[in-house]
């Protein structure tokens, strides 16, 4: 399995003790994958046989992909029938695509930014300051909104993310259908409509019985996939129905062959736009995160990004493409250090070093958005040309690239059998908030410190601009 699927600890109160024995009707094309049934992982593990050969068989939701047998009863997933001597139940598979979301109009920009900065995974305040999260988000979103609005105005007045993600959802649904898996595909955005919370409510209303969560970020970061999973975890933990739905979360998928090949295809194609393709430097530009995420909070984002670039280059080398390449990080916000090197600084250096042709490759995201359409295509292009780079091109985001969509569909199918119920223990560490004296002291010192910190001119200008 390529997808790094993660499972939360499973519900301890499911009382299935049986060991399942599962088999597949399409015995010639067996591809054995590990699977846990919705029973407690520690007491009951099931093996499931998927039929990859089913790609060529159109199977509607009422048909079987595999049949699952056990001595008394069985559990299955969509297209897989649950059998018992007394009844037959079909599972309903859901796929939840997670994404960031973006403002659809200029009026949405400030409230969108508020949602973003109110996320404790985006502005990570020490516990003492956490009660200031929302007032701070209000302040920062107000400071940043004018600069952000300019950006969104220059790309047509809003983010294209919703439309692109909806199109991707439909394409994945169709790709799954073509592989014999009928499913409902949902879009859940972290900071704008349709919010993750709405998608989850719909999942519940639709009676989904098995869910794959697919974040549309190839690499994991606390600030993106991690943040969305926190929302899910909370919702699933608090809801009786949802807490029993088997869920499989694909944490990251940058290592998947289909993704790497699709990226290499786009790069190979775009290199042909240069008069001397072999001379162009391949410039990977990833969205940055503050250094503290990686160095203090254990965010695997930088490691995964570096490995991802290595793997894409390996694929290109296997095709005889040996261009020079480099990786830099873009889009920093605020007064702290972000992952280096910074895209804008590297562009200037490369120009000074005499690099003449450059192919920009956005690598942390799979749709066009403000940071490809405005930051790369306008700001960085202009900076590169001013710095002496003569030939500039940019690889498009993967979007609806068929090989990419097919690969995501495969990732879903591979993740499906390992779904287990989400159970995360409630956070009980807020005992300080129950003590009124401690709470008052915390509020007082927190407010004084915050006032000094956040109203300094340096801080204000840092949030107004990308570059400090
Ligand atoms: C992998 C992708 C992303 C990471 C990591 C990430 C971290 C991160 N972002 C901010 C602050 C902002 N991000 C903004 C927009 C934005 N961010 C991503 C992706 C990642 N962010 C995307 C795809 C978008 C664009 C969405 C769209 O509207 O099309 C913005 C708003 C735009 C702006 O004002 O520049 C902010 C602000 C932080 C602080 C952070 C990590 C801590
Ligand atoms: Fe961002």
Tab-separated table of C-alpha atoms and ligand atoms in Angstrom:
chain	number	residue	atom	x	y	z
A	1	UNK	CA	0.000	0.000	0.000
A	2	UNK	CA	1.427	3.330	-0.983
A	3	UNK	CA	-0.874	5.626	0.860
A	4	UNK	CA	0.192	6.268	4.409
A	5	UNK	CA	-3.158	5.571	5.974
A	6	UNK	CA	-3.512	6.271	9.647
A	7	UNK	CA	-5.989	4.940	12.118
A	8	UNK	CA	-7.126	6.327	15.350
A	9	UNK	CA	-7.465	3.925	18.187
A	10	UNK	CA	-10.561	1.869	17.707
A	11	UNK	CA	-13.654	1.906	19.795
A	12	UNK	CA	-13.070	-0.340	22.760
A	13	UNK	CA	-16.742	-1.091	23.272
A	14	UNK	CA	-17.389	-3.035	20.117
A	15	UNK	CA	-17.809	-6.571	21.190
A	16	UNK	CA	-16.912	-8.508	18.120
A	17	UNK	CA	-14.524	-11.257	19.108
A	18	UNK	CA	-14.565	-13.378	15.979
A	19	UNK	CA	-11.725	-13.859	13.581
A	20	UNK	CA	-13.069	-13.346	10.077
A	21	UNK	CA	-12.101	-15.381	7.123
A	22	UNK	CA	-12.745	-13.510	3.889
A	23	UNK	CA	-12.566	-14.496	0.273
A	24	UNK	CA	-13.118	-12.890	-3.090
A	25	UNK	CA	-15.364	-13.993	-5.895
A	26	UNK	CA	-12.842	-12.989	-8.555
A	27	UNK	CA	-10.222	-15.445	-7.472
A	28	UNK	CA	-7.889	-15.022	-10.466
A	29	UNK	CA	-7.216	-11.415	-9.732
A	30	UNK	CA	-6.684	-11.505	-6.054
A	31	UNK	CA	-4.660	-8.800	-4.473
A	32	UNK	CA	-4.468	-9.393	-0.810
A	33	UNK	CA	-4.579	-6.383	1.423
A	34	UNK	CA	-4.700	-6.222	5.149
A	35	UNK	CA	-7.998	-5.176	6.553
A	36	UNK	CA	-9.470	-4.677	9.935
A	37	UNK	CA	-13.148	-5.150	10.347
A	38	UNK	CA	-15.133	-2.696	12.389
A	39	UNK	CA	-14.444	-4.916	15.317
A	40	UNK	CA	-11.898	-4.010	17.901
A	41	UNK	CA	-8.490	-4.244	16.276
A	42	UNK	CA	-7.010	-5.995	19.244
A	43	UNK	CA	-9.630	-8.705	19.349
A	44	UNK	CA	-10.587	-9.223	15.762
A	45	UNK	CA	-8.545	-8.766	12.649
A	46	UNK	CA	-9.963	-9.607	9.295
A	47	UNK	CA	-8.295	-10.194	5.981
A	48	UNK	CA	-9.988	-8.835	2.940
A	49	UNK	CA	-9.323	-9.716	-0.646
A	50	UNK	CA	-9.722	-6.864	-3.080
A	51	UNK	CA	-10.135	-7.549	-6.741
A	52	UNK	CA	-8.016	-5.148	-8.774
A	53	UNK	CA	-9.144	-6.916	-11.896
A	54	UNK	CA	-12.541	-5.424	-11.256
A	55	UNK	CA	-11.287	-2.241	-12.950
A	56	UNK	CA	-12.659	-3.551	-16.190
A	57	UNK	CA	-15.948	-4.708	-14.763
A	58	UNK	CA	-18.566	-2.079	-14.291
A	59	UNK	CA	-20.164	-2.819	-11.021
A	60	UNK	CA	-23.078	-0.787	-9.811
A	61	UNK	CA	-23.721	-0.129	-6.174
A	62	UNK	CA	-25.861	-3.213	-5.921
A	63	UNK	CA	-23.274	-5.541	-7.390
A	64	UNK	CA	-20.492	-7.252	-5.571
A	65	UNK	CA	-16.815	-6.478	-5.697
A	66	UNK	CA	-16.075	-9.111	-3.143
A	67	UNK	CA	-18.111	-11.315	-0.960
A	68	UNK	CA	-17.141	-11.731	2.600
A	69	UNK	CA	-17.866	-14.943	4.440
A	70	UNK	CA	-17.604	-15.972	7.984
A	71	UNK	CA	-19.152	-18.680	9.991
A	72	UNK	CA	-21.898	-16.574	11.480
A	73	UNK	CA	-21.885	-13.057	10.065
A	74	UNK	CA	-19.588	-10.810	8.100
A	75	UNK	CA	-18.721	-7.183	7.600
A	76	UNK	CA	-18.011	-5.563	4.273
A	77	UNK	CA	-17.778	-2.240	2.461
A	78	UNK	CA	-19.506	-0.627	-0.444
A	79	UNK	CA	-20.229	-3.121	-3.122
A	80	UNK	CA	-19.327	-5.732	-0.587
A	81	UNK	CA	-22.276	-7.349	1.033
A	82	UNK	CA	-22.530	-7.957	4.699
A	83	UNK	CA	-24.058	-11.352	5.186
A	84	UNK	CA	-25.536	-13.123	8.091
A	85	UNK	CA	-27.973	-15.977	8.198
A	86	UNK	CA	-30.747	-13.523	8.977
A	87	UNK	CA	-30.015	-10.424	6.906
A	88	UNK	CA	-27.962	-8.825	4.157
A	89	UNK	CA	-26.779	-5.236	4.515
A	90	UNK	CA	-24.879	-3.199	1.984
A	91	UNK	CA	-22.331	-0.638	3.140
A	92	UNK	CA	-22.348	2.922	1.849
A	93	UNK	CA	-18.879	4.204	1.127
A	94	UNK	CA	-18.006	7.858	1.546
A	95	UNK	CA	-14.869	9.687	0.471
A	96	UNK	CA	-14.163	12.983	2.182
A	97	UNK	CA	-11.783	15.318	0.379
A	98	UNK	CA	-10.190	17.846	2.704
A	99	UNK	CA	-8.970	21.179	1.495
A	100	UNK	CA	-8.176	24.648	2.731
A	101	UNK	CA	-10.974	26.653	1.114
A	102	UNK	CA	-10.733	30.167	-0.174
A	103	UNK	CA	-12.795	33.357	-0.292
A	104	UNK	CA	-15.178	33.402	-3.228
A	105	UNK	CA	-15.639	37.182	-3.231
A	106	UNK	CA	-13.610	40.104	-1.926
A	107	UNK	CA	-16.112	40.516	0.917
A	108	UNK	CA	-15.277	36.989	2.040
A	109	UNK	CA	-11.571	37.753	2.418
A	110	UNK	CA	-11.519	39.133	5.957
A	111	UNK	CA	-13.881	36.506	7.461
A	112	UNK	CA	-11.922	33.787	5.632
A	113	UNK	CA	-8.687	35.129	7.104
A	114	UNK	CA	-10.337	35.273	10.522
A	115	UNK	CA	-11.187	31.570	10.307
A	116	UNK	CA	-7.638	30.797	9.236
A	117	UNK	CA	-5.923	32.762	12.001
A	118	UNK	CA	-8.405	31.550	14.632
A	119	UNK	CA	-7.137	28.023	14.011
A	120	UNK	CA	-4.766	27.012	16.828
A	121	UNK	CA	-2.877	24.905	14.276
A	122	UNK	CA	-2.113	28.047	12.235
A	123	UNK	CA	-1.290	30.462	15.019
A	124	UNK	CA	0.132	28.258	17.718
A	125	UNK	CA	-0.084	30.261	20.893
A	126	UNK	CA	1.433	29.063	24.142
A	127	UNK	CA	-1.270	27.863	26.529
A	128	UNK	CA	-1.067	31.056	28.545
A	129	UNK	CA	-2.139	33.061	25.515
A	130	UNK	CA	-4.715	30.711	24.096
A	131	UNK	CA	-7.700	32.706	25.269
A	132	UNK	CA	-6.443	35.448	22.931
A	133	UNK	CA	-6.748	33.304	19.817
A	134	UNK	CA	-9.964	34.857	18.529
A	135	UNK	CA	-9.242	38.524	19.368
A	136	UNK	CA	-5.852	38.079	17.739
A	137	UNK	CA	-7.410	36.447	14.704
A	138	UNK	CA	-9.705	39.445	14.411
A	139	UNK	CA	-6.768	41.828	14.615
A	140	UNK	CA	-4.503	39.962	12.199
A	141	UNK	CA	-7.249	39.270	9.672
A	142	UNK	CA	-8.148	42.959	9.661
A	143	UNK	CA	-4.502	43.958	9.202
A	144	UNK	CA	-3.927	41.444	6.443
A	145	UNK	CA	-7.211	41.788	4.554
A	146	UNK	CA	-6.197	44.756	2.330
A	147	UNK	CA	-3.051	42.991	1.033
A	148	UNK	CA	-4.960	39.723	0.583
A	149	UNK	CA	-7.829	41.468	-1.203
A	150	UNK	CA	-5.383	42.968	-3.686
A	151	UNK	CA	-4.154	39.472	-4.436
A	152	UNK	CA	-7.625	37.987	-4.869
A	153	UNK	CA	-8.726	41.005	-6.950
A	154	UNK	CA	-5.830	40.357	-9.332
A	155	UNK	CA	-6.965	36.753	-9.942
A	156	UNK	CA	-10.564	37.650	-10.747
A	157	UNK	CA	-12.020	38.602	-7.366
A	158	UNK	CA	-11.935	35.293	-5.502
A	159	UNK	CA	-10.331	31.911	-5.012
A	160	UNK	CA	-10.908	29.223	-7.656
A	161	UNK	CA	-10.410	26.515	-5.033
A	162	UNK	CA	-14.036	25.566	-4.470
A	163	UNK	CA	-14.827	25.008	-8.132
A	164	UNK	CA	-11.617	23.059	-8.752
A	165	UNK	CA	-12.103	20.894	-5.665
A	166	UNK	CA	-15.730	20.181	-6.620
A	167	UNK	CA	-14.550	19.138	-10.078
A	168	UNK	CA	-11.886	16.909	-8.535
A	169	UNK	CA	-14.526	15.332	-6.291
A	170	UNK	CA	-16.684	14.491	-9.290
A	171	UNK	CA	-13.697	13.141	-11.223
A	172	UNK	CA	-12.663	10.912	-8.301
A	173	UNK	CA	-16.219	9.650	-7.936
A	174	UNK	CA	-16.266	8.735	-11.625
A	175	UNK	CA	-12.824	7.117	-11.436
A	176	UNK	CA	-14.014	5.019	-8.494
A	177	UNK	CA	-17.152	4.109	-10.356
A	178	UNK	CA	-15.036	2.949	-13.298
A	179	UNK	CA	-13.105	0.745	-10.885
A	180	UNK	CA	-16.308	-0.786	-9.607
A	181	UNK	CA	-16.711	1.154	-6.422
A	182	UNK	CA	-19.818	3.210	-5.934
A	183	UNK	CA	-19.334	6.022	-3.441
A	184	UNK	CA	-20.412	9.456	-2.325
A	185	UNK	CA	-17.562	11.961	-2.532
A	186	UNK	CA	-17.726	14.979	-0.223
A	187	UNK	CA	-15.681	18.179	-0.032
A	188	UNK	CA	-14.805	19.587	3.387
A	189	UNK	CA	-12.956	22.913	3.519
A	190	UNK	CA	-11.148	24.039	6.638
A	191	UNK	CA	-11.671	27.819	6.430
A	192	UNK	CA	-14.499	28.478	3.969
A	193	UNK	CA	-17.556	26.938	2.380
A	194	UNK	CA	-18.357	24.101	2.214
A	195	UNK	CA	-16.923	23.686	5.698
A	196	UNK	CA	-15.709	20.302	6.906
A	197	UNK	CA	-18.424	20.410	9.555
A	198	UNK	CA	-21.130	20.675	6.856
A	199	UNK	CA	-19.633	17.786	4.895
A	200	UNK	CA	-19.588	15.613	8.010
A	201	UNK	CA	-23.243	16.402	8.746
A	202	UNK	CA	-24.091	15.375	5.192
A	203	UNK	CA	-22.109	12.158	5.621
A	204	UNK	CA	-24.214	11.405	8.656
A	205	UNK	CA	-27.482	12.269	6.918
A	206	UNK	CA	-26.534	10.032	3.997
A	207	UNK	CA	-25.924	7.127	6.354
A	208	UNK	CA	-22.363	6.500	5.192
A	209	UNK	CA	-21.082	3.345	6.827
A	210	UNK	CA	-17.409	3.421	5.791
A	211	UNK	CA	-15.338	6.502	5.090
A	212	UNK	CA	-12.001	7.300	3.490
A	213	UNK	CA	-10.549	10.714	4.291
A	214	UNK	CA	-8.319	12.073	1.565
A	215	UNK	CA	-6.657	15.447	2.241
A	216	UNK	CA	-5.768	17.192	-1.006
A	217	UNK	CA	-2.292	17.953	0.296
A	218	UNK	CA	0.365	15.501	-0.915
A	219	UNK	CA	2.557	16.133	2.134
A	220	UNK	CA	1.398	16.190	5.742
A	221	UNK	CA	1.659	19.367	7.792
A	222	UNK	CA	0.236	20.133	11.198
A	223	UNK	CA	-1.094	23.353	9.653
A	224	UNK	CA	-3.066	21.672	6.854
A	225	UNK	CA	-3.967	17.975	7.062
A	226	UNK	CA	-3.285	17.953	10.804
A	227	UNK	CA	-5.645	20.847	11.397
A	228	UNK	CA	-8.475	19.338	9.355
A	229	UNK	CA	-8.072	15.989	11.081
A	230	UNK	CA	-8.366	17.694	14.467
A	231	UNK	CA	-11.773	19.014	13.399
A	232	UNK	CA	-12.855	15.573	12.242
A	233	UNK	CA	-11.528	13.888	15.331
A	234	UNK	CA	-13.547	16.185	17.549
A	235	UNK	CA	-16.759	15.759	15.549
A	236	UNK	CA	-16.457	11.994	15.330
A	237	UNK	CA	-15.599	11.638	18.979
A	238	UNK	CA	-18.652	13.600	20.087
A	239	UNK	CA	-21.223	11.889	17.887
A	240	UNK	CA	-22.709	8.532	18.653
A	241	UNK	CA	-23.224	7.517	15.053
A	242	UNK	CA	-20.001	8.933	13.635
A	243	UNK	CA	-17.830	7.472	16.358
A	244	UNK	CA	-18.797	4.024	15.098
A	245	UNK	CA	-18.211	4.620	11.397
A	246	UNK	CA	-14.998	2.919	10.243
A	247	UNK	CA	-12.694	5.607	8.878
A	248	UNK	CA	-9.397	5.426	7.049
A	249	UNK	CA	-7.333	8.593	6.844
A	250	UNK	CA	-4.695	8.962	4.163
A	251	UNK	CA	-2.209	11.221	5.896
A	252	UNK	CA	0.049	11.851	2.947
A	253	UNK	CA	0.459	10.438	-0.530
A	254	UNK	CA	3.459	12.195	-2.072
A	255	UNK	CA	5.247	8.845	-2.446
A	256	UNK	CA	2.607	7.334	-4.682
A	257	UNK	CA	3.884	6.304	-8.097
A	258	UNK	CA	0.852	7.795	-9.868
A	259	UNK	CA	1.381	11.180	-8.264
A	260	UNK	CA	5.130	11.195	-8.995
A	261	UNK	CA	4.596	10.163	-12.603
A	262	UNK	CA	1.881	12.777	-13.080
A	263	UNK	CA	4.166	15.491	-11.695
A	264	UNK	CA	7.033	14.294	-13.892
A	265	UNK	CA	4.729	14.319	-16.940
A	266	UNK	CA	3.770	17.943	-16.309
A	267	UNK	CA	7.394	18.972	-15.807
A	268	UNK	CA	8.602	17.076	-18.880
A	269	UNK	CA	5.902	18.701	-20.993
A	270	UNK	CA	6.523	22.227	-19.725
A	271	UNK	CA	10.283	21.948	-20.244
A	272	UNK	CA	9.542	21.717	-23.952
A	273	UNK	CA	8.356	25.324	-23.891
A	274	UNK	CA	12.003	26.454	-23.522
A	275	UNK	CA	14.138	26.825	-26.619
A	276	UNK	CA	16.821	24.844	-24.771
A	277	UNK	CA	14.905	22.559	-22.410
A	278	UNK	CA	18.013	21.014	-20.843
A	279	UNK	CA	19.319	24.408	-19.720
A	280	UNK	CA	16.271	25.308	-17.627
A	281	UNK	CA	16.548	24.977	-13.875
A	282	UNK	CA	13.613	23.180	-12.245
A	283	UNK	CA	12.555	25.406	-9.376
A	284	UNK	CA	10.262	23.660	-6.880
A	285	UNK	CA	8.363	26.199	-4.813
A	286	UNK	CA	6.502	24.858	-1.777
A	287	UNK	CA	4.224	26.702	0.625
A	288	UNK	CA	6.275	27.347	3.761
A	289	UNK	CA	5.503	26.759	7.416
A	290	UNK	CA	7.137	28.403	10.430
A	291	UNK	CA	10.411	26.663	11.344
A	292	UNK	CA	9.094	25.998	14.851
A	293	UNK	CA	6.522	23.580	13.406
A	294	UNK	CA	9.267	21.344	12.126
A	295	UNK	CA	11.875	21.872	14.811
A	296	UNK	CA	9.707	22.043	17.930
A	297	UNK	CA	6.350	20.518	17.078
A	298	UNK	CA	7.630	17.581	14.992
A	299	UNK	CA	5.907	18.527	11.741
A	300	UNK	CA	7.159	16.047	9.090
A	301	UNK	CA	6.393	18.588	6.336
A	302	UNK	CA	9.989	19.569	5.446
A	303	UNK	CA	11.233	15.962	5.405
A	304	UNK	CA	8.313	14.864	3.287
A	305	UNK	CA	8.793	17.792	0.934
A	306	UNK	CA	12.478	17.018	0.448
A	307	UNK	CA	11.745	13.342	-0.130
A	308	UNK	CA	8.999	14.260	-2.562
A	309	UNK	CA	11.383	16.415	-4.627
A	310	UNK	CA	13.965	13.622	-4.570
A	311	UNK	CA	11.382	11.143	-5.859
A	312	UNK	CA	10.127	13.438	-8.622
A	313	UNK	CA	13.711	14.055	-9.746
A	314	UNK	CA	14.390	10.310	-9.656
A	315	UNK	CA	11.422	9.772	-11.963
A	316	UNK	CA	12.670	12.517	-14.296
A	317	UNK	CA	16.202	11.072	-14.321
A	318	UNK	CA	14.768	7.691	-15.248
A	319	UNK	CA	13.371	9.476	-18.320
A	320	UNK	CA	16.772	10.944	-19.162
A	321	UNK	CA	15.951	14.400	-17.813
A	322	UNK	CA	18.911	15.590	-15.779
A	323	UNK	CA	18.212	19.298	-15.361
A	324	UNK	CA	19.461	21.102	-12.304
A	325	UNK	CA	16.856	21.641	-9.640
A	326	UNK	CA	16.283	23.459	-6.378
A	327	UNK	CA	13.612	23.751	-3.659
A	328	UNK	CA	12.505	26.930	-1.889
A	329	UNK	CA	9.558	27.934	0.318
A	330	UNK	CA	7.052	30.686	-0.430
A	331	UNK	CA	4.122	32.572	1.157
A	332	UNK	CA	5.453	33.390	4.591
A	333	UNK	CA	3.255	35.473	6.853
A	334	UNK	CA	3.974	37.123	10.198
A	335	UNK	CA	7.010	37.893	12.306
A	336	UNK	CA	8.515	34.437	12.862
A	337	UNK	CA	11.146	32.475	10.903
A	338	UNK	CA	9.733	30.224	8.187
A	339	UNK	CA	11.340	27.309	6.383
A	340	UNK	CA	14.276	28.410	4.296
A	341	UNK	CA	15.454	29.118	1.705
A	342	UNK	CA	12.794	31.661	0.808
A	343	UNK	CA	11.568	31.616	-2.789
A	344	UNK	CA	11.996	35.356	-3.351
A	345	UNK	CA	15.582	35.356	-2.049
A	346	UNK	CA	16.588	32.313	-4.095
A	347	UNK	CA	15.194	33.852	-7.280
A	348	UNK	CA	17.351	36.935	-6.811
A	349	UNK	CA	20.437	34.787	-6.081
A	350	UNK	CA	19.855	32.601	-9.132
A	351	UNK	CA	19.546	35.675	-11.319
A	352	UNK	CA	22.787	37.006	-9.899
A	353	UNK	CA	24.500	33.674	-10.519
A	354	UNK	CA	23.553	33.873	-14.180
A	355	UNK	CA	20.718	31.336	-14.399
A	356	UNK	CA	18.834	32.284	-17.553
A	357	UNK	CA	15.921	29.824	-17.745
A	358	UNK	CA	13.718	28.739	-14.912
A	359	UNK	CA	10.742	26.382	-14.656
A	360	UNK	CA	8.665	27.051	-11.526
A	361	UNK	CA	6.924	23.983	-10.078
A	362	UNK	CA	4.341	24.497	-7.309
A	363	UNK	CA	4.593	21.384	-5.228
A	364	UNK	CA	2.583	21.579	-2.016
A	365	UNK	CA	-0.828	21.848	-3.540
A	366	UNK	CA	-2.776	20.208	-6.360
A	367	UNK	CA	-5.069	23.035	-7.518
A	368	UNK	CA	-4.475	26.474	-8.889
A	369	UNK	CA	-4.978	29.055	-6.151
A	370	UNK	CA	-3.872	32.508	-5.140
A	371	UNK	CA	-0.294	31.407	-4.500
A	372	UNK	CA	0.168	29.952	-7.967
A	373	UNK	CA	-1.888	32.476	-9.922
A	374	UNK	CA	-0.783	35.624	-8.129
A	375	UNK	CA	2.321	34.970	-6.082
A	376	UNK	CA	4.189	32.746	-8.565
A	377	UNK	CA	2.763	33.918	-11.881
A	378	UNK	CA	2.880	37.622	-11.063
A	379	UNK	CA	5.122	38.518	-8.101
A	380	UNK	CA	7.848	35.871	-8.506
A	381	UNK	CA	7.870	36.024	-12.278
A	382	UNK	CA	8.420	39.768	-12.158
A	383	UNK	CA	11.134	39.379	-9.518
A	384	UNK	CA	12.877	36.670	-11.554
A	385	UNK	CA	12.862	38.760	-14.707
A	386	UNK	CA	14.149	41.794	-12.809
A	387	UNK	CA	16.919	39.606	-11.372
A	388	UNK	CA	18.230	38.640	-14.792
A	389	UNK	CA	16.336	35.419	-15.527
A	390	UNK	CA	15.308	35.654	-19.160
A	391	UNK	CA	13.042	32.656	-19.719
A	392	UNK	CA	10.320	31.798	-17.256
A	393	UNK	CA	7.632	29.117	-17.305
A	394	UNK	CA	5.416	27.507	-14.706
A	395	UNK	CA	4.056	23.990	-14.455
A	396	UNK	CA	0.264	23.970	-13.929
A	397	UNK	CA	-1.200	22.417	-10.810
A	398	UNK	CA	-2.327	18.805	-11.240
A	399	UNK	CA	-6.031	19.705	-11.139
A	400	UNK	CA	-7.957	17.120	-13.153
A	401	UNK	CA	-4.964	15.388	-14.795
A	402	UNK	CA	-6.431	11.932	-15.534
A	403	UNK	CA	-3.430	9.881	-14.309
A	404	UNK	CA	-3.489	11.833	-11.060
A	405	UNK	CA	-7.223	11.396	-10.496
A	406	UNK	CA	-6.937	7.684	-11.222
A	407	UNK	CA	-4.148	7.414	-8.698
A	408	UNK	CA	-6.190	9.169	-6.016
A	409	UNK	CA	-9.018	6.744	-6.721
A	410	UNK	CA	-6.550	3.878	-6.266
A	411	UNK	CA	-5.404	5.413	-2.985
A	412	UNK	CA	-9.013	5.419	-1.790
A	413	UNK	CA	-9.530	1.784	-2.757
A	414	UNK	CA	-6.302	0.755	-1.051
A	415	UNK	CA	-7.217	2.635	2.123
A	416	UNK	CA	-10.772	1.366	2.341
A	417	UNK	CA	-10.182	-1.999	3.967
A	418	UNK	CA	-8.134	-0.589	6.826
A	419	UNK	CA	-10.892	1.711	8.075
A	420	UNK	CA	-11.458	1.606	11.800
A	421	UNK	CA	-13.738	3.591	14.068
A	422	UNK	CA	-12.292	6.843	15.314
A	423	UNK	CA	-11.955	7.089	18.993
A	424	UNK	CA	-9.849	9.844	20.473
A	425	UNK	CA	-9.889	10.530	24.184
A	426	UNK	CA	-11.390	13.861	25.221
A	427	UNK	CA	-8.917	16.596	26.082
A	428	UNK	CA	-8.984	16.888	29.844
A	429	UNK	CA	-5.967	19.120	30.279
A	430	UNK	CA	-7.815	22.420	30.667
A	431	UNK	CA	-8.052	22.106	34.451
A	432	UNK	CA	-6.442	25.517	34.876
A	433	UNK	CA	-9.553	27.126	33.385
A	434	UNK	CA	-11.627	25.721	36.228
A	435	UNK	CA	-9.625	27.590	38.860
A	436	UNK	CA	-10.876	31.236	38.902
A	437	UNK	CA	-7.680	32.642	40.520
A	438	UNK	CA	-5.375	30.952	38.037
A	439	UNK	CA	-7.700	31.980	35.249
A	440	UNK	CA	-7.604	35.657	36.334
A	441	UNK	CA	-3.784	35.657	36.658
A	442	UNK	CA	-3.507	34.045	33.266
A	443	UNK	CA	-5.864	36.572	31.664
A	444	UNK	CA	-4.081	39.531	33.235
A	445	UNK	CA	-0.500	38.637	32.368
A	446	UNK	CA	-1.532	37.213	29.033
A	447	UNK	CA	-3.256	40.449	28.057
A	448	UNK	CA	-0.322	42.653	29.099
A	449	UNK	CA	2.193	40.526	27.243
A	450	UNK	CA	-0.019	40.225	24.219
A	451	UNK	CA	-0.566	43.968	24.085
A	452	UNK	CA	3.196	44.619	24.146
A	453	UNK	CA	3.897	41.924	21.582
A	454	UNK	CA	1.112	42.334	19.120
A	455	UNK	CA	0.835	46.070	18.881
A	456	UNK	CA	4.489	46.671	18.115
A	457	UNK	CA	4.948	48.309	14.685
A	458	UNK	CA	7.166	45.436	13.562
A	459	UNK	CA	4.452	42.910	14.309
A	460	UNK	CA	1.777	44.915	12.510
A	461	UNK	CA	3.822	45.299	9.342
A	462	UNK	CA	4.777	41.619	9.436
A	463	UNK	CA	1.160	40.539	9.113
A	464	UNK	CA	0.344	43.191	6.517
A	465	UNK	CA	2.875	41.816	4.072
A	466	UNK	CA	4.188	38.490	2.926
A	467	UNK	CA	7.752	39.574	3.531
A	468	UNK	CA	8.822	40.976	6.853
B	1	LIG	C1	0.533	22.876	1.859
B	1	LIG	C2	-0.064	23.991	1.724
B	1	LIG	C3	-0.199	25.018	2.756
B	1	LIG	C4	0.453	25.165	3.978
B	1	LIG	C5	1.492	24.275	4.608
B	1	LIG	C6	-0.049	26.368	4.562
B	1	LIG	C7	0.352	26.900	5.774
B	1	LIG	C8	0.050	28.181	6.207
B	1	LIG	N1	-0.656	29.173	5.525
B	1	LIG	C9	-0.722	30.313	6.272
B	1	LIG	C10	-1.347	31.527	5.939
B	1	LIG	C11	-2.130	31.758	4.789
B	1	LIG	N2	-2.405	30.861	3.801
B	1	LIG	C12	-3.214	31.450	2.881
B	1	LIG	C13	-3.699	30.889	1.728
B	1	LIG	C14	-3.414	29.608	1.326
B	1	LIG	N3	-2.620	28.676	1.946
B	1	LIG	C15	-2.581	27.530	1.205
B	1	LIG	C16	-1.876	26.354	1.470
B	1	LIG	C17	-1.079	26.126	2.602
B	1	LIG	N4	-0.979	26.902	3.699
B	1	LIG	C18	-3.399	27.773	0.062
B	1	LIG	C19	-3.675	26.766	-1.012
B	1	LIG	C20	-3.912	29.035	0.148
B	1	LIG	C21	-4.776	29.756	-0.889
B	1	LIG	C22	-6.220	29.513	-0.787
B	1	LIG	C23	-6.926	30.288	-1.839
B	1	LIG	O1	-7.635	31.212	-1.480
B	1	LIG	O2	-6.794	30.030	-3.041
B	1	LIG	C24	-3.514	32.776	3.282
B	1	LIG	C25	-4.450	33.741	2.554
B	1	LIG	C26	-3.834	34.377	1.367
B	1	LIG	C27	-2.874	35.435	1.792
B	1	LIG	O3	-3.285	36.383	2.459
B	1	LIG	O4	-1.693	35.261	1.504
B	1	LIG	C28	-2.833	32.993	4.469
B	1	LIG	C29	-2.826	34.237	5.289
B	1	LIG	C30	-0.031	30.029	7.477
B	1	LIG	C31	0.145	31.053	8.594
B	1	LIG	C32	0.438	28.721	7.436
B	1	LIG	C33	1.205	27.921	8.418
B	1	LIG	C34	1.265	28.117	9.649
B	2	LIG	FE1	-1.366	29.067	3.563
